[in-house]
Amino acid sequence: MEIFTKKLTSIDIERGLVLPPDSNLEPLPPFHGARTIELSTIVVKSAAGITTLRGGEPVTIHCSTRSGRLTFTRGWYDIARDVGLGSGDIVTFYQEVNGGTLFKMR
């Protein structure tokens, strides 16, 4: 189930990826009053041909609220750097239909 697709800006790379306003937040775990949730994520495909990071281990992305908007911070920077993402690249963040706890990014 797709959560969002976004064309990245330099702000997304440097300050954290702000989720688009039309994101499908239903698959995300609830915050339950916390400021941050952790999303175990695997990169499944990139333009550079990278299909996994860190030996295939998931990367934990921290999703927090910033100025009333959801933003990917820690973990996201690792993915952006390791995959070589830049302004203008398009990312899709989704969860497999089986409803597992693992999220994927391509």
mmCIF file of N, CA and C in Angstrom:
data_model
loop_
_atom_site.group_PDB
_atom_site.id
_atom_site.type_symbol
_atom_site.label_atom_id
_atom_site.label_comp_id
_atom_site.label_asym_id
_atom_site.label_seq_id
_atom_site.Cartn_x
_atom_site.Cartn_y
_atom_site.Cartn_z
ATOM 1 N N MET A 1 0.846 -1.162 0.000
ATOM 2 C CA MET A 1 0.000 0.000 0.000
ATOM 3 C C MET A 1 0.900 1.237 0.000
ATOM 4 N N GLU A 2 0.726 2.078 -1.005
ATOM 5 C CA GLU A 2 1.556 3.273 -1.114
ATOM 6 C C GLU A 2 1.176 4.294 -0.050
ATOM 7 N N ILE A 3 2.190 4.854 0.572
ATOM 8 C CA ILE A 3 1.987 5.906 1.560
ATOM 9 C C ILE A 3 2.186 7.266 0.903
ATOM 10 N N PHE A 4 3.253 7.388 0.093
ATOM 11 C CA PHE A 4 3.438 8.613 -0.691
ATOM 12 C C PHE A 4 4.467 8.392 -1.780
ATOM 13 N N THR A 5 4.399 9.259 -2.790
ATOM 14 C CA THR A 5 5.434 9.409 -3.806
ATOM 15 C C THR A 5 5.762 10.888 -3.832
ATOM 16 N N LYS A 6 7.052 11.191 -3.871
ATOM 17 C CA LYS A 6 7.443 12.597 -3.821
ATOM 18 C C LYS A 6 8.682 12.851 -4.657
ATOM 19 N N LYS A 7 8.659 13.969 -5.370
ATOM 20 C CA LYS A 7 9.847 14.465 -6.054
ATOM 21 C C LYS A 7 10.621 15.286 -5.028
ATOM 22 N N LEU A 8 11.862 14.888 -4.769
ATOM 23 C CA LEU A 8 12.649 15.489 -3.695
ATOM 24 C C LEU A 8 13.139 16.889 -4.035
ATOM 25 N N THR A 9 13.239 17.697 -2.984
ATOM 26 C CA THR A 9 13.836 19.024 -3.092
ATOM 27 C C THR A 9 15.140 19.016 -2.294
ATOM 28 N N SER A 10 15.919 20.059 -2.431
ATOM 29 C CA SER A 10 17.156 20.148 -1.645
ATOM 30 C C SER A 10 16.842 20.208 -0.153
ATOM 31 N N ILE A 11 15.702 20.784 0.220
ATOM 32 C CA ILE A 11 15.289 20.844 1.634
ATOM 33 C C ILE A 11 15.064 19.427 2.172
ATOM 34 N N ASP A 12 14.427 18.553 1.364
ATOM 35 C CA ASP A 12 14.192 17.167 1.785
ATOM 36 C C ASP A 12 15.505 16.444 2.080
ATOM 37 N N ILE A 13 16.512 16.725 1.305
ATOM 38 C CA ILE A 13 17.803 16.060 1.470
ATOM 39 C C ILE A 13 18.557 16.632 2.676
ATOM 40 N N GLU A 14 18.522 17.945 2.848
ATOM 41 C CA GLU A 14 19.336 18.606 3.862
ATOM 42 C C GLU A 14 18.682 18.706 5.237
ATOM 43 N N ARG A 15 17.354 18.844 5.283
ATOM 44 C CA ARG A 15 16.681 19.109 6.561
ATOM 45 C C ARG A 15 15.696 18.033 6.981
ATOM 46 N N GLY A 16 15.450 17.070 6.116
ATOM 47 C CA GLY A 16 14.491 16.015 6.415
ATOM 48 C C GLY A 16 13.378 16.000 5.387
ATOM 49 N N LEU A 17 12.926 14.813 5.063
ATOM 50 C CA LEU A 17 11.890 14.655 4.049
ATOM 51 C C LEU A 17 10.525 14.941 4.669
ATOM 52 N N VAL A 18 9.883 16.008 4.208
ATOM 53 C CA VAL A 18 8.538 16.354 4.672
ATOM 54 C C VAL A 18 7.550 15.556 3.839
ATOM 55 N N LEU A 19 6.697 14.782 4.513
ATOM 56 C CA LEU A 19 5.716 13.977 3.808
ATOM 57 C C LEU A 19 4.710 14.883 3.113
ATOM 58 N N PRO A 20 4.314 14.532 1.882
ATOM 59 C CA PRO A 20 3.331 15.348 1.164
ATOM 60 C C PRO A 20 1.998 15.368 1.914
ATOM 61 N N PRO A 21 1.222 16.455 1.761
ATOM 62 C CA PRO A 21 -0.053 16.558 2.469
ATOM 63 C C PRO A 21 -1.059 15.473 2.094
ATOM 64 N N ASP A 22 -0.930 14.901 0.904
ATOM 65 C CA ASP A 22 -1.878 13.865 0.463
ATOM 66 C C ASP A 22 -1.393 12.447 0.793
ATOM 67 N N SER A 23 -0.421 12.322 1.700
ATOM 68 C CA SER A 23 0.096 11.002 2.075
ATOM 69 C C SER A 23 -0.995 10.156 2.726
ATOM 70 N N ASN A 24 -0.951 8.849 2.445
ATOM 71 C CA ASN A 24 -1.866 7.890 3.063
ATOM 72 C C ASN A 24 -1.227 7.442 4.370
ATOM 73 N N LEU A 25 -1.670 7.989 5.482
ATOM 74 C CA LEU A 25 -1.034 7.715 6.773
ATOM 75 C C LEU A 25 -1.599 6.484 7.476
ATOM 76 N N GLU A 26 -2.617 5.874 6.898
ATOM 77 C CA GLU A 26 -3.264 4.719 7.523
ATOM 78 C C GLU A 26 -2.298 3.587 7.873
ATOM 79 N N PRO A 27 -1.330 3.230 7.001
ATOM 80 C CA PRO A 27 -0.419 2.121 7.340
ATOM 81 C C PRO A 27 0.597 2.441 8.436
ATOM 82 N N LEU A 28 0.788 3.718 8.762
ATOM 83 C CA LEU A 28 1.786 4.080 9.767
ATOM 84 C C LEU A 28 1.279 3.755 11.166
ATOM 85 N N PRO A 29 2.192 3.367 12.053
ATOM 86 C CA PRO A 29 1.766 3.108 13.434
ATOM 87 C C PRO A 29 1.322 4.419 14.088
ATOM 88 N N PRO A 30 0.426 4.344 15.061
ATOM 89 C CA PRO A 30 -0.030 5.561 15.731
ATOM 90 C C PRO A 30 1.063 6.158 16.617
ATOM 91 N N PHE A 31 1.008 7.461 16.791
ATOM 92 C CA PHE A 31 1.983 8.148 17.634
ATOM 93 C C PHE A 31 1.682 7.962 19.116
ATOM 94 N N HIS A 32 0.442 7.796 19.502
ATOM 95 C CA HIS A 32 0.034 7.630 20.906
ATOM 96 C C HIS A 32 0.695 8.661 21.813
ATOM 97 N N GLY A 33 0.695 9.916 21.391
ATOM 98 C CA GLY A 33 1.253 10.990 22.200
ATOM 99 C C GLY A 33 2.752 11.179 22.065
ATOM 100 N N ALA A 34 3.440 10.258 21.411
ATOM 101 C CA ALA A 34 4.890 10.388 21.225
ATOM 102 C C ALA A 34 5.172 11.430 20.141
ATOM 103 N N ARG A 35 6.353 11.968 20.145
ATOM 104 C CA ARG A 35 6.744 12.938 19.117
ATOM 105 C C ARG A 35 7.354 12.263 17.899
ATOM 106 N N THR A 36 7.789 11.012 18.084
ATOM 107 C CA THR A 36 8.483 10.297 17.007
ATOM 108 C C THR A 36 8.012 8.849 16.957
ATOM 109 N N ILE A 37 7.874 8.326 15.732
ATOM 110 C CA ILE A 37 7.674 6.893 15.544
ATOM 111 C C ILE A 37 8.845 6.376 14.725
ATOM 112 N N GLU A 38 9.146 5.089 14.873
ATOM 113 C CA GLU A 38 10.242 4.481 14.134
ATOM 114 C C GLU A 38 9.678 3.541 13.080
ATOM 115 N N LEU A 39 10.215 3.661 11.867
ATOM 116 C CA LEU A 39 9.748 2.869 10.736
ATOM 117 C C LEU A 39 10.909 2.060 10.181
ATOM 118 N N SER A 40 10.882 0.752 10.378
ATOM 119 C CA SER A 40 11.918 -0.128 9.851
ATOM 120 C C SER A 40 11.728 -0.219 8.337
ATOM 121 N N THR A 41 12.750 0.226 7.584
ATOM 122 C CA THR A 41 12.599 0.437 6.141
ATOM 123 C C THR A 41 13.736 -0.210 5.359
ATOM 124 N N ILE A 42 13.375 -0.786 4.224
ATOM 125 C CA ILE A 42 14.353 -1.344 3.291
ATOM 126 C C ILE A 42 14.221 -0.600 1.963
ATOM 127 N N VAL A 43 15.361 -0.247 1.364
ATOM 128 C CA VAL A 43 15.360 0.328 0.022
ATOM 129 C C VAL A 43 15.356 -0.843 -0.947
ATOM 130 N N VAL A 44 14.338 -0.908 -1.806
ATOM 131 C CA VAL A 44 14.228 -2.051 -2.697
ATOM 132 C C VAL A 44 14.757 -1.771 -4.096
ATOM 133 N N LYS A 45 14.837 -0.521 -4.485
ATOM 134 C CA LYS A 45 15.380 -0.219 -5.802
ATOM 135 C C LYS A 45 15.733 1.253 -5.859
ATOM 136 N N SER A 46 16.854 1.544 -6.496
ATOM 137 C CA SER A 46 17.234 2.937 -6.694
ATOM 138 C C SER A 46 17.779 3.097 -8.104
ATOM 139 N N ALA A 47 17.840 4.333 -8.541
ATOM 140 C CA ALA A 47 18.364 4.618 -9.883
ATOM 141 C C ALA A 47 19.820 4.171 -9.999
ATOM 142 N N ALA A 48 20.540 4.162 -8.869
ATOM 143 C CA ALA A 48 21.945 3.741 -8.871
ATOM 144 C C ALA A 48 22.072 2.220 -8.884
ATOM 145 N N GLY A 49 20.935 1.521 -8.861
ATOM 146 C CA GLY A 49 20.966 0.068 -8.879
ATOM 147 C C GLY A 49 21.081 -0.558 -7.505
ATOM 148 N N ILE A 50 21.088 0.241 -6.458
ATOM 149 C CA ILE A 50 21.168 -0.281 -5.095
ATOM 150 C C ILE A 50 19.823 -0.886 -4.733
ATOM 151 N N THR A 51 19.851 -2.113 -4.250
ATOM 152 C CA THR A 51 18.593 -2.751 -3.863
ATOM 153 C C THR A 51 18.492 -2.965 -2.366
ATOM 154 N N THR A 52 19.572 -2.867 -1.654
ATOM 155 C CA THR A 52 19.529 -2.939 -0.190
ATOM 156 C C THR A 52 20.646 -2.074 0.364
ATOM 157 N N LEU A 53 20.548 -1.736 1.613
ATOM 158 C CA LEU A 53 21.582 -0.970 2.294
ATOM 159 C C LEU A 53 22.101 -1.770 3.466
ATOM 160 N N ARG A 54 23.312 -1.467 3.896
ATOM 161 C CA ARG A 54 23.899 -2.080 5.097
ATOM 162 C C ARG A 54 23.748 -3.600 5.104
ATOM 163 N N GLY A 55 24.134 -4.230 4.028
ATOM 164 C CA GLY A 55 24.098 -5.688 3.978
ATOM 165 C C GLY A 55 22.696 -6.257 4.007
ATOM 166 N N GLY A 56 21.722 -5.492 3.539
ATOM 167 C CA GLY A 56 20.358 -5.988 3.493
ATOM 168 C C GLY A 56 19.556 -5.749 4.754
ATOM 169 N N GLU A 57 20.186 -5.153 5.747
ATOM 170 C CA GLU A 57 19.477 -4.883 7.002
ATOM 171 C C GLU A 57 18.580 -3.657 6.839
ATOM 172 N N PRO A 58 17.408 -3.675 7.470
ATOM 173 C CA PRO A 58 16.539 -2.492 7.413
ATOM 174 C C PRO A 58 17.185 -1.294 8.105
ATOM 175 N N VAL A 59 16.825 -0.112 7.661
ATOM 176 C CA VAL A 59 17.238 1.141 8.279
ATOM 177 C C VAL A 59 16.030 1.675 9.044
ATOM 178 N N THR A 60 16.236 2.109 10.263
ATOM 179 C CA THR A 60 15.139 2.694 11.042
ATOM 180 C C THR A 60 15.047 4.177 10.738
ATOM 181 N N ILE A 61 13.920 4.573 10.134
ATOM 182 C CA ILE A 61 13.659 5.980 9.855
ATOM 183 C C ILE A 61 12.821 6.532 11.001
ATOM 184 N N HIS A 62 13.225 7.670 11.507
ATOM 185 C CA HIS A 62 12.452 8.348 12.544
ATOM 186 C C HIS A 62 11.516 9.335 11.864
ATOM 187 N N CYS A 63 10.235 9.217 12.158
ATOM 188 C CA CYS A 63 9.215 10.103 11.608
ATOM 189 C C CYS A 63 8.681 10.932 12.763
ATOM 190 N N SER A 64 8.814 12.241 12.655
ATOM 191 C CA SER A 64 8.367 13.105 13.741
ATOM 192 C C SER A 64 7.552 14.262 13.192
ATOM 193 N N THR A 65 6.885 14.955 14.101
ATOM 194 C CA THR A 65 6.132 16.130 13.690
ATOM 195 C C THR A 65 7.032 17.351 13.815
ATOM 196 N N ARG A 66 7.020 18.146 12.774
ATOM 197 C CA ARG A 66 7.819 19.373 12.757
ATOM 198 C C ARG A 66 6.940 20.462 12.149
ATOM 199 N N SER A 67 6.640 21.467 12.924
ATOM 200 C CA SER A 67 5.759 22.555 12.475
ATOM 201 C C SER A 67 4.435 22.011 11.958
ATOM 202 N N GLY A 68 3.925 20.985 12.628
ATOM 203 C CA GLY A 68 2.632 20.418 12.260
ATOM 204 C C GLY A 68 2.661 19.482 11.070
ATOM 205 N N ARG A 69 3.837 19.177 10.547
ATOM 206 C CA ARG A 69 3.951 18.271 9.392
ATOM 207 C C ARG A 69 4.827 17.089 9.758
ATOM 208 N N LEU A 70 4.521 15.929 9.171
ATOM 209 C CA LEU A 70 5.333 14.740 9.414
ATOM 210 C C LEU A 70 6.613 14.827 8.590
ATOM 211 N N THR A 71 7.728 14.512 9.237
ATOM 212 C CA THR A 71 9.035 14.635 8.597
ATOM 213 C C THR A 71 9.885 13.420 8.925
ATOM 214 N N PHE A 72 10.554 12.858 7.894
ATOM 215 C CA PHE A 72 11.538 11.803 8.102
ATOM 216 C C PHE A 72 12.865 12.479 8.436
ATOM 217 N N THR A 73 13.498 12.036 9.520
ATOM 218 C CA THR A 73 14.772 12.633 9.925
ATOM 219 C C THR A 73 15.826 11.533 10.035
ATOM 220 N N ARG A 74 16.213 11.174 11.260
ATOM 221 C CA ARG A 74 17.262 10.149 11.427
ATOM 222 C C ARG A 74 16.910 8.908 10.628
ATOM 223 N N GLY A 75 17.904 8.311 10.040
ATOM 224 C CA GLY A 75 17.700 7.146 9.190
ATOM 225 C C GLY A 75 17.463 7.558 7.747
ATOM 226 N N TRP A 76 16.629 8.559 7.552
ATOM 227 C CA TRP A 76 16.383 9.079 6.201
ATOM 228 C C TRP A 76 17.675 9.650 5.621
ATOM 229 N N TYR A 77 18.435 10.368 6.440
ATOM 230 C CA TYR A 77 19.684 10.948 5.958
ATOM 231 C C TYR A 77 20.649 9.855 5.503
ATOM 232 N N ASP A 78 20.693 8.731 6.237
ATOM 233 C CA ASP A 78 21.554 7.611 5.855
ATOM 234 C C ASP A 78 21.153 7.063 4.495
ATOM 235 N N ILE A 79 19.850 6.875 4.299
ATOM 236 C CA ILE A 79 19.363 6.351 3.018
ATOM 237 C C ILE A 79 19.694 7.327 1.899
ATOM 238 N N ALA A 80 19.399 8.602 2.084
ATOM 239 C CA ALA A 80 19.645 9.610 1.051
ATOM 240 C C ALA A 80 21.119 9.642 0.658
ATOM 241 N N ARG A 81 21.999 9.588 1.660
ATOM 242 C CA ARG A 81 23.444 9.619 1.399
ATOM 243 C C ARG A 81 23.910 8.335 0.715
ATOM 244 N N ASP A 82 23.528 7.177 1.284
ATOM 245 C CA ASP A 82 24.027 5.901 0.770
ATOM 246 C C ASP A 82 23.533 5.599 -0.639
ATOM 247 N N VAL A 83 22.314 6.012 -0.942
ATOM 248 C CA VAL A 83 21.742 5.758 -2.268
ATOM 249 C C VAL A 83 22.153 6.859 -3.244
ATOM 250 N N GLY A 84 22.573 8.002 -2.724
ATOM 251 C CA GLY A 84 22.979 9.109 -3.580
ATOM 252 C C GLY A 84 21.802 9.921 -4.090
ATOM 253 N N LEU A 85 20.763 10.071 -3.257
ATOM 254 C CA LEU A 85 19.586 10.827 -3.676
ATOM 255 C C LEU A 85 19.904 12.309 -3.751
ATOM 256 N N GLY A 86 19.223 12.984 -4.667
ATOM 257 C CA GLY A 86 19.400 14.419 -4.821
ATOM 258 C C GLY A 86 18.104 15.089 -5.211
ATOM 259 N N SER A 87 18.157 16.386 -5.270
ATOM 260 C CA SER A 87 16.998 17.183 -5.668
ATOM 261 C C SER A 87 16.530 16.739 -7.050
ATOM 262 N N GLY A 88 15.211 16.510 -7.183
ATOM 263 C CA GLY A 88 14.639 16.072 -8.454
ATOM 264 C C GLY A 88 14.403 14.573 -8.526
ATOM 265 N N ASP A 89 15.048 13.802 -7.656
ATOM 266 C CA ASP A 89 14.796 12.353 -7.626
ATOM 267 C C ASP A 89 13.400 12.101 -7.066
ATOM 268 N N ILE A 90 12.810 10.989 -7.461
ATOM 269 C CA ILE A 90 11.468 10.630 -7.005
ATOM 270 C C ILE A 90 11.558 9.395 -6.129
ATOM 271 N N VAL A 91 10.943 9.464 -4.932
ATOM 272 C CA VAL A 91 10.907 8.322 -4.030
ATOM 273 C C VAL A 91 9.454 7.928 -3.771
ATOM 274 N N THR A 92 9.256 6.630 -3.603
ATOM 275 C CA THR A 92 7.959 6.091 -3.203
ATOM 276 C C THR A 92 8.176 5.312 -1.923
ATOM 277 N N PHE A 93 7.359 5.597 -0.926
ATOM 278 C CA PHE A 93 7.421 4.929 0.371
ATOM 279 C C PHE A 93 6.134 4.135 0.507
ATOM 280 N N TYR A 94 6.251 2.844 0.822
ATOM 281 C CA TYR A 94 5.064 1.999 0.853
ATOM 282 C C TYR A 94 5.229 0.844 1.823
ATOM 283 N N GLN A 95 4.118 0.163 2.044
ATOM 284 C CA GLN A 95 4.104 -1.044 2.866
ATOM 285 C C GLN A 95 3.506 -2.146 2.012
ATOM 286 N N GLU A 96 4.103 -3.328 2.082
ATOM 287 C CA GLU A 96 3.578 -4.460 1.319
ATOM 288 C C GLU A 96 2.142 -4.745 1.726
ATOM 289 N N VAL A 97 1.378 -5.308 0.828
ATOM 290 C CA VAL A 97 -0.029 -5.597 1.055
ATOM 291 C C VAL A 97 -0.246 -6.538 2.224
ATOM 292 N N ASN A 98 0.732 -7.375 2.533
ATOM 293 C CA ASN A 98 0.574 -8.334 3.632
ATOM 294 C C ASN A 98 0.480 -7.675 4.998
ATOM 295 N N GLY A 99 0.677 -6.357 5.066
ATOM 296 C CA GLY A 99 0.504 -5.615 6.315
ATOM 297 C C GLY A 99 1.582 -5.856 7.345
ATOM 298 N N GLY A 100 2.752 -6.295 6.922
ATOM 299 C CA GLY A 100 3.850 -6.504 7.854
ATOM 300 C C GLY A 100 4.324 -5.185 8.456
ATOM 301 N N THR A 101 5.243 -5.274 9.378
ATOM 302 C CA THR A 101 5.734 -4.066 10.031
ATOM 303 C C THR A 101 6.891 -3.414 9.289
ATOM 304 N N LEU A 102 7.339 -4.026 8.206
ATOM 305 C CA LEU A 102 8.460 -3.507 7.440
ATOM 306 C C LEU A 102 7.950 -2.600 6.320
ATOM 307 N N PHE A 103 8.575 -1.447 6.182
ATOM 308 C CA PHE A 103 8.229 -0.505 5.122
ATOM 309 C C PHE A 103 9.308 -0.583 4.048
ATOM 310 N N LYS A 104 8.960 -0.146 2.849
ATOM 311 C CA LYS A 104 9.912 -0.193 1.735
ATOM 312 C C LYS A 104 9.933 1.145 1.022
ATOM 313 N N MET A 105 11.086 1.424 0.408
ATOM 314 C CA MET A 105 11.257 2.653 -0.344
ATOM 315 C C MET A 105 11.919 2.314 -1.667
ATOM 316 N N ARG A 106 11.403 2.918 -2.718
ATOM 317 C CA ARG A 106 12.071 2.786 -4.016
ATOM 318 C C ARG A 106 12.179 4.152 -4.654
#
